[in-house]
mmCIF file of C-alpha atoms in Angstrom:
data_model
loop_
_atom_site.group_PDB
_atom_site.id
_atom_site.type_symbol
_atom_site.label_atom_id
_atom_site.label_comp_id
_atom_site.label_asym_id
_atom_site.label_seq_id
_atom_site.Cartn_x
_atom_site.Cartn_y
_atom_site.Cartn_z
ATOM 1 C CA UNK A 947 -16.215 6.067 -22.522
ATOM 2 C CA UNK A 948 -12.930 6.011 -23.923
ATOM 3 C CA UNK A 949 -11.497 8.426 -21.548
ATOM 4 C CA UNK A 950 -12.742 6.025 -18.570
ATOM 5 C CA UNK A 951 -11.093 3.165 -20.094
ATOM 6 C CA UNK A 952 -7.686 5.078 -20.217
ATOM 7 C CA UNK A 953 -8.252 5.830 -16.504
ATOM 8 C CA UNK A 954 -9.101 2.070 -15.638
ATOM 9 C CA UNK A 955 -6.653 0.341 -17.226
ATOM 10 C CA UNK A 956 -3.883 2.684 -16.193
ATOM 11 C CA UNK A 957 -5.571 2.785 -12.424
ATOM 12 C CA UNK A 958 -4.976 -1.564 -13.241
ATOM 13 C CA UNK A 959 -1.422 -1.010 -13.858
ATOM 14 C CA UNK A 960 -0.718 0.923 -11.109
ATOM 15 C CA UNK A 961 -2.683 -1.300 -8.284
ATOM 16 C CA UNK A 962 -0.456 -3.985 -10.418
ATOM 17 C CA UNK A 963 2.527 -2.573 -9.657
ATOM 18 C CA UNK A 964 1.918 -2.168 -5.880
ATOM 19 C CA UNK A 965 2.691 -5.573 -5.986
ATOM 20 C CA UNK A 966 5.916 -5.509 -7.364
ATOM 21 C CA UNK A 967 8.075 -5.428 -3.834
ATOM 22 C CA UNK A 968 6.642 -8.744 -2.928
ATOM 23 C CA UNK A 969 8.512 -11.206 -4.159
ATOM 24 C CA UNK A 970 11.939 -9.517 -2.477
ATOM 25 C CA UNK A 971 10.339 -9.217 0.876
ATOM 26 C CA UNK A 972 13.214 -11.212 2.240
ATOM 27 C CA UNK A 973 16.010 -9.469 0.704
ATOM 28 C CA UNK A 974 15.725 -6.824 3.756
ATOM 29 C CA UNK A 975 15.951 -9.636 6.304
ATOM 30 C CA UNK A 976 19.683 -9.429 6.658
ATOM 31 C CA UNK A 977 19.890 -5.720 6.923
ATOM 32 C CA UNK A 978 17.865 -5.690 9.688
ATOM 33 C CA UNK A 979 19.822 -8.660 11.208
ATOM 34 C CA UNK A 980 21.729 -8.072 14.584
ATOM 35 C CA UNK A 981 25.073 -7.771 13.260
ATOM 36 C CA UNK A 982 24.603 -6.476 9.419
ATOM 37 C CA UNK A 983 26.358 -3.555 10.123
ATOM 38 C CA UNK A 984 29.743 -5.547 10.998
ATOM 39 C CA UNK A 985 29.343 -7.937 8.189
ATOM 40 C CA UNK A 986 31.063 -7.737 4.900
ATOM 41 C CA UNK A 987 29.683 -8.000 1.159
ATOM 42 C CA UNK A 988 27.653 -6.332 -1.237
ATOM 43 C CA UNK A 989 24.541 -4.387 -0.504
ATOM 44 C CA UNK A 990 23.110 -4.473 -3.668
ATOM 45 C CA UNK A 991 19.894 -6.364 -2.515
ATOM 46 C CA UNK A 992 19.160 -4.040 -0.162
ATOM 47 C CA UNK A 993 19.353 -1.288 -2.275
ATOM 48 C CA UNK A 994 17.157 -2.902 -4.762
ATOM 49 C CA UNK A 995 14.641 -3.584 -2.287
ATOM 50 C CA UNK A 996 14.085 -0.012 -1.217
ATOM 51 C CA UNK A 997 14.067 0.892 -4.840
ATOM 52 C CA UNK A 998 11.516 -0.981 -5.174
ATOM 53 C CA UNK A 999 9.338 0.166 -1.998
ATOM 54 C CA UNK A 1000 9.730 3.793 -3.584
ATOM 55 C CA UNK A 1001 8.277 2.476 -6.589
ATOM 56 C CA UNK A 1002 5.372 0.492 -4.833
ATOM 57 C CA UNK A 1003 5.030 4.155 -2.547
ATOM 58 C CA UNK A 1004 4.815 5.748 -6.400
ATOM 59 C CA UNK A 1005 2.260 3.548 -7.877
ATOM 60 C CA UNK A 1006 0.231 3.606 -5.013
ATOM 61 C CA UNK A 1007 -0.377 7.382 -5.091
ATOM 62 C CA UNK A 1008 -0.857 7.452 -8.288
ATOM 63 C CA UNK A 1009 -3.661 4.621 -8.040
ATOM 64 C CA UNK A 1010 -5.369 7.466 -5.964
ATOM 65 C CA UNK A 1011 -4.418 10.484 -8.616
ATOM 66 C CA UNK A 1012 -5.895 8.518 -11.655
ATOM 67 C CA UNK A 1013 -9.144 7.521 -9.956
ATOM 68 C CA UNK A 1014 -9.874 10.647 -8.581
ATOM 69 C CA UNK A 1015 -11.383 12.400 -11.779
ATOM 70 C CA UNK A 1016 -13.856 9.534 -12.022
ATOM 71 C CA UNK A 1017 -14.421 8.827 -7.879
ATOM 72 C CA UNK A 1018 -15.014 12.546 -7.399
ATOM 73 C CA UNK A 1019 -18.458 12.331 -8.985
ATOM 74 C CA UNK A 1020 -19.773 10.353 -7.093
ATOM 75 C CA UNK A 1021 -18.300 12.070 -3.544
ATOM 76 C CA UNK A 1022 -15.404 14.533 -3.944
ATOM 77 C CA UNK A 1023 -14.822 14.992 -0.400
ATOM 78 C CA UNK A 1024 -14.365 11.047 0.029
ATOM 79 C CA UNK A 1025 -12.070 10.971 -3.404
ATOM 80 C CA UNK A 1026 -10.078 13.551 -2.012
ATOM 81 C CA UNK A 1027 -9.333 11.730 1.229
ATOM 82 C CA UNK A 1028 -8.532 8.391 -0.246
ATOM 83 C CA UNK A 1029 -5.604 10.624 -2.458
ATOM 84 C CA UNK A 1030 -4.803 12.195 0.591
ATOM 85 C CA UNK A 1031 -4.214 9.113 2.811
ATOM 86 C CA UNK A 1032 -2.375 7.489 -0.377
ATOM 87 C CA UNK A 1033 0.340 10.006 0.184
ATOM 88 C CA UNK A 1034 0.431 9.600 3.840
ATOM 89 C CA UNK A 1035 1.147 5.901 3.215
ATOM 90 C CA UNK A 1036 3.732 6.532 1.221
ATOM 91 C CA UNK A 1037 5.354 8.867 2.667
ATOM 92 C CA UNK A 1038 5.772 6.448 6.294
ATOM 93 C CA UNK A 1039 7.038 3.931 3.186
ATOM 94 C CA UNK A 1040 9.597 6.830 1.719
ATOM 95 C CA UNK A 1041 10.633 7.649 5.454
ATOM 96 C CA UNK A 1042 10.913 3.584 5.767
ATOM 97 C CA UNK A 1043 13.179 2.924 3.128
ATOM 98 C CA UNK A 1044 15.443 5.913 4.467
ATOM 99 C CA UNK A 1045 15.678 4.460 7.748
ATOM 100 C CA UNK A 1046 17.096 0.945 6.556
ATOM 101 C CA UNK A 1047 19.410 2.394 3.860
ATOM 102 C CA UNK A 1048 21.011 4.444 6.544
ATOM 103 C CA UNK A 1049 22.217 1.470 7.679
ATOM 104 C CA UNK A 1050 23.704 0.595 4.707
ATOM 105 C CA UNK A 1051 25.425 3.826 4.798
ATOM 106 C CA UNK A 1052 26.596 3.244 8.048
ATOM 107 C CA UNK A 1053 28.058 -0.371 6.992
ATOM 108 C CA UNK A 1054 29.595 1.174 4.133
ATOM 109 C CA UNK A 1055 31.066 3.507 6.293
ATOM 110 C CA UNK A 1056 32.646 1.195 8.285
ATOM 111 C CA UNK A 1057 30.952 2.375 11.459
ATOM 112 C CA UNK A 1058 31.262 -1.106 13.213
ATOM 113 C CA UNK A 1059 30.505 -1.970 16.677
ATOM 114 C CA UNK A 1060 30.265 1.444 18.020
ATOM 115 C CA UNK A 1061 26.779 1.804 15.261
ATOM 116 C CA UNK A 1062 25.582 -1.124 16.264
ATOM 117 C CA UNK A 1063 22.821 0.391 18.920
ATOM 118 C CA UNK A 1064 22.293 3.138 16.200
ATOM 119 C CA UNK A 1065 20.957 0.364 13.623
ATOM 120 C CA UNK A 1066 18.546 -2.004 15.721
ATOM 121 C CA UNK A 1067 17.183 1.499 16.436
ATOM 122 C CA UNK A 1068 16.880 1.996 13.014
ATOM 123 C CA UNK A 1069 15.584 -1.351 12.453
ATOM 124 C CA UNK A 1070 13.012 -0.942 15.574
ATOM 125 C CA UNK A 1071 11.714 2.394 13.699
ATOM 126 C CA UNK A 1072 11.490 0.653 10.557
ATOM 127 C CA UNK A 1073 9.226 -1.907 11.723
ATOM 128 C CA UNK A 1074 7.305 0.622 13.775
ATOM 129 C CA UNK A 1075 6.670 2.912 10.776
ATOM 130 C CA UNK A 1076 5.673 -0.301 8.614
ATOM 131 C CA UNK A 1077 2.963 -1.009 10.882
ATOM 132 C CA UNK A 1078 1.498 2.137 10.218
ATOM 133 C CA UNK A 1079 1.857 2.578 6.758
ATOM 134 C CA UNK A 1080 1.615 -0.262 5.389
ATOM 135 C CA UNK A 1081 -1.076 -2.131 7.771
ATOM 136 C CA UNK A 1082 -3.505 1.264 9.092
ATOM 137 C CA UNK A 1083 -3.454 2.978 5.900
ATOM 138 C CA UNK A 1084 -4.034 0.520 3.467
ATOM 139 C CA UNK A 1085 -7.480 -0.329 5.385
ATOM 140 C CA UNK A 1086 -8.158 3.289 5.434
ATOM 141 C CA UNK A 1087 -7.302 3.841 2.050
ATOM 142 C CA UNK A 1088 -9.203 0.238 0.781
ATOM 143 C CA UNK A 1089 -12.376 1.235 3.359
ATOM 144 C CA UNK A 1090 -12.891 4.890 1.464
ATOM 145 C CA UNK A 1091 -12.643 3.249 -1.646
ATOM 146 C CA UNK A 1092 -14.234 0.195 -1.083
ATOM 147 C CA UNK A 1093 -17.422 2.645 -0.106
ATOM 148 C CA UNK A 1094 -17.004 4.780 -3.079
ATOM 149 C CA UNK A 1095 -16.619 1.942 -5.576
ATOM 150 C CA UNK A 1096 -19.613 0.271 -3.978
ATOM 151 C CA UNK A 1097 -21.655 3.086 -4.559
ATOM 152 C CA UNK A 1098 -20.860 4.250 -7.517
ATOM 153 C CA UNK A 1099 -21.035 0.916 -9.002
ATOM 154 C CA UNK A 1100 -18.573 1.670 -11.101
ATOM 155 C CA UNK A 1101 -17.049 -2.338 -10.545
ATOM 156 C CA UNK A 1102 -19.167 -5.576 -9.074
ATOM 157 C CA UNK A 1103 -20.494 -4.789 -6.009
ATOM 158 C CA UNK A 1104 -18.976 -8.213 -4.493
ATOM 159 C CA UNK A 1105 -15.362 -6.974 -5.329
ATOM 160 C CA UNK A 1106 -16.125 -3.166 -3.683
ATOM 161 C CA UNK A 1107 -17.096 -5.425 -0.564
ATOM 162 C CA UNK A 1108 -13.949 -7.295 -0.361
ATOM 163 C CA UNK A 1109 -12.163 -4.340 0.012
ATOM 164 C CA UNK A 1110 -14.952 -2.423 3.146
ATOM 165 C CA UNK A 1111 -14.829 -5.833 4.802
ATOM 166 C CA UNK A 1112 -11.655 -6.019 4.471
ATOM 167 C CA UNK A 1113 -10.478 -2.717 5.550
ATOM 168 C CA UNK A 1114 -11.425 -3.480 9.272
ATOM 169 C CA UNK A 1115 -9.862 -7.228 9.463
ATOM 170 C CA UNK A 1116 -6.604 -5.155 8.986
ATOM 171 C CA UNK A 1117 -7.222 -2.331 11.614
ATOM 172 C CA UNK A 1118 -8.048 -5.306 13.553
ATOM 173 C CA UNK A 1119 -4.730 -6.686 12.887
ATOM 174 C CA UNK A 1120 -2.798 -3.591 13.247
ATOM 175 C CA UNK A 1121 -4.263 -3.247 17.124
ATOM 176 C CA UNK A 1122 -3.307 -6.294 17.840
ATOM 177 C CA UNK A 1123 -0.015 -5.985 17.167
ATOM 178 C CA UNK A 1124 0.097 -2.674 18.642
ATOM 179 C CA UNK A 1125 -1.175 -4.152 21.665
ATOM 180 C CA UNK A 1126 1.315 -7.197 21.412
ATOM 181 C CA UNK A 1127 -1.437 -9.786 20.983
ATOM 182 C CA UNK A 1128 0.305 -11.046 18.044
ATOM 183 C CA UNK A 1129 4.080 -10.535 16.903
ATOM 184 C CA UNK A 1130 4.471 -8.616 13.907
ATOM 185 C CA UNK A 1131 6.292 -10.924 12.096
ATOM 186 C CA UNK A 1132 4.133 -13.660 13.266
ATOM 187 C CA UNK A 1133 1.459 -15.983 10.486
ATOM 188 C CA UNK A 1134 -1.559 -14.799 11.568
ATOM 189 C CA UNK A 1135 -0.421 -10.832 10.990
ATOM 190 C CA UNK A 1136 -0.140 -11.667 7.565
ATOM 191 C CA UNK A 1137 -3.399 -13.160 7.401
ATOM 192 C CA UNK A 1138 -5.317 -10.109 8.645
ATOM 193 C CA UNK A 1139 -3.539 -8.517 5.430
ATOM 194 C CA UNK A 1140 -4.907 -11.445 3.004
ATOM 195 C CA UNK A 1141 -8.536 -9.764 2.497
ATOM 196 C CA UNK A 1142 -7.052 -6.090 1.134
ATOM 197 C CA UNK A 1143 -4.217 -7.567 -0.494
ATOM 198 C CA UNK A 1144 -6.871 -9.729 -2.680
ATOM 199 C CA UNK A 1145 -8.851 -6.767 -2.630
ATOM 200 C CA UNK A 1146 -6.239 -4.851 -4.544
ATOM 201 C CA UNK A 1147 -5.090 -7.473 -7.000
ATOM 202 C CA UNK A 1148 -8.003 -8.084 -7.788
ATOM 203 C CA UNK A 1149 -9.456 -4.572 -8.934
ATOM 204 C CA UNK A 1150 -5.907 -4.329 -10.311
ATOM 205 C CA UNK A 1151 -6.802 -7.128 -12.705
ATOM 206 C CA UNK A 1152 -10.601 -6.223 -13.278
ATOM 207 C CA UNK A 1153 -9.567 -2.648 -14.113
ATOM 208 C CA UNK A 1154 -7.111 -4.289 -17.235
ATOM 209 C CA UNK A 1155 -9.208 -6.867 -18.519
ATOM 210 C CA UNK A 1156 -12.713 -5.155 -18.214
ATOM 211 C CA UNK A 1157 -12.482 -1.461 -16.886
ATOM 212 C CA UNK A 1158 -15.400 0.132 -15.347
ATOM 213 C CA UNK A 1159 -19.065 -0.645 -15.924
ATOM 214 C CA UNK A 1160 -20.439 1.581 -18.789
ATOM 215 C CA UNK A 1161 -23.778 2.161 -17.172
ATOM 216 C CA UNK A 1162 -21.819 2.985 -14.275
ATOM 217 C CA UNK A 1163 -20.109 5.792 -15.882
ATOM 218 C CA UNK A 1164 -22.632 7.223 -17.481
ATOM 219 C CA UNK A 1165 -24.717 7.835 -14.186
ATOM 220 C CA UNK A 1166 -21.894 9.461 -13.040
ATOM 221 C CA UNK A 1167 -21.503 11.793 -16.368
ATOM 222 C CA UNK A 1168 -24.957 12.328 -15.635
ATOM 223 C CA UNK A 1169 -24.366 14.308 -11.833
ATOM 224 C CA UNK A 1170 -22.027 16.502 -13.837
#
């Protein structure tokens, strides 16, 4: 039992941390303005910023890596999927953050004018490879744990069902993007996203202040 509460509450602080990026969302909106790369100024924000993504990109795999000794009892195969497409998500987010700091570089460079189709491609990459990681794998990654949560019981059964329903109102969002139904950038993107983003915070905060369900755990020791 104590073990398991280690692994919740650091699993907490990690699906805590994913969340960390959030409040700086803006700061990238002038590097991947028109004309950033023949502007002048620091580019300290920017910088932060993708520090920060590779942090979120961190935490987020090892939200995966720290449940899976506890989600493989219940289906290994499943447990070792969700770690899997954890580090497929972050790795789009590593490959992300590369592709707007090389504009940076480029400004820093002093690159001007002739760079200038070079960064909106950049920028046009950037947004395509956010789409992907960061709106189809989190429902993947939030639909195979949803299911395993859900039936291992392992945290309220209503909270393992935000996260399965919510799972395919992102997918659903991500298409219709895709399939220019809906800008990317637009309200209603970001409210396809609402469901797994309270899906996460949420288990992020159960997992600190309560951890997994005891009887849960044991039934799992149990198919050892």
């Amino acid at each position: 039992m104590a073990s398991s509460r280690k692994i919740s509450l650091a699993a907490g602080v990690l699906y805590l941390l994913t969340f960390v990026s959030i409040p700086t969302l803006a700061i990238y909106g002038p590097v991947k303005g028109a004309n950033y790369i023949l502007g002048a100024g620091p580019d300290t924000s920017a910088i932060i910023r993708g520090i920060l993504e590779i942090i979120v990109a961190l935490a987020g795999i090892g939200t995966a890596v720290v449940l899976f000794p506890v989600l493989k009892k219940q289906n290994e195969g499943v447990a070792l999927g969700l770690v899997a497409s954890r580090i497929l998500e972050a790795s789009t987010m590593f490959v992300g953050v590369a592709f707007l700091l090389s504009i940076v570089t480029l400004r820093q460079a002093g690159a001007g004018a002739d760079a200038l189709v070079t960064s909106h491609a950049l920028v046009s990459l950037y947004d395509r490879i956010f789409l992907l990681g960061q709106s189809f794998m989190p429902a993947v990654n939030d639909l195979l744990l949803g299911f395993l949560l859900y039936k291992s019981r392992l945290v309220p059964r209503g909270l393992s069902l935000i996260g399965i329903v919510g799972g395919p109102i992102l997918l659903a969002g991500y298409f219709a993007v895709l399939f220019s139904l809906i800008g990317q950038h637009a309200p209603l993107a970001g409210l396809f996203a609402l469901p797994v983003a309270l899906f996460e915070f949420s288990l992020g905060v159960w997992l600190v202040a309560k951890g997994f369900d005891r009887s849960a755990v044991t039934a799992l020791e149990s198919k050892k």
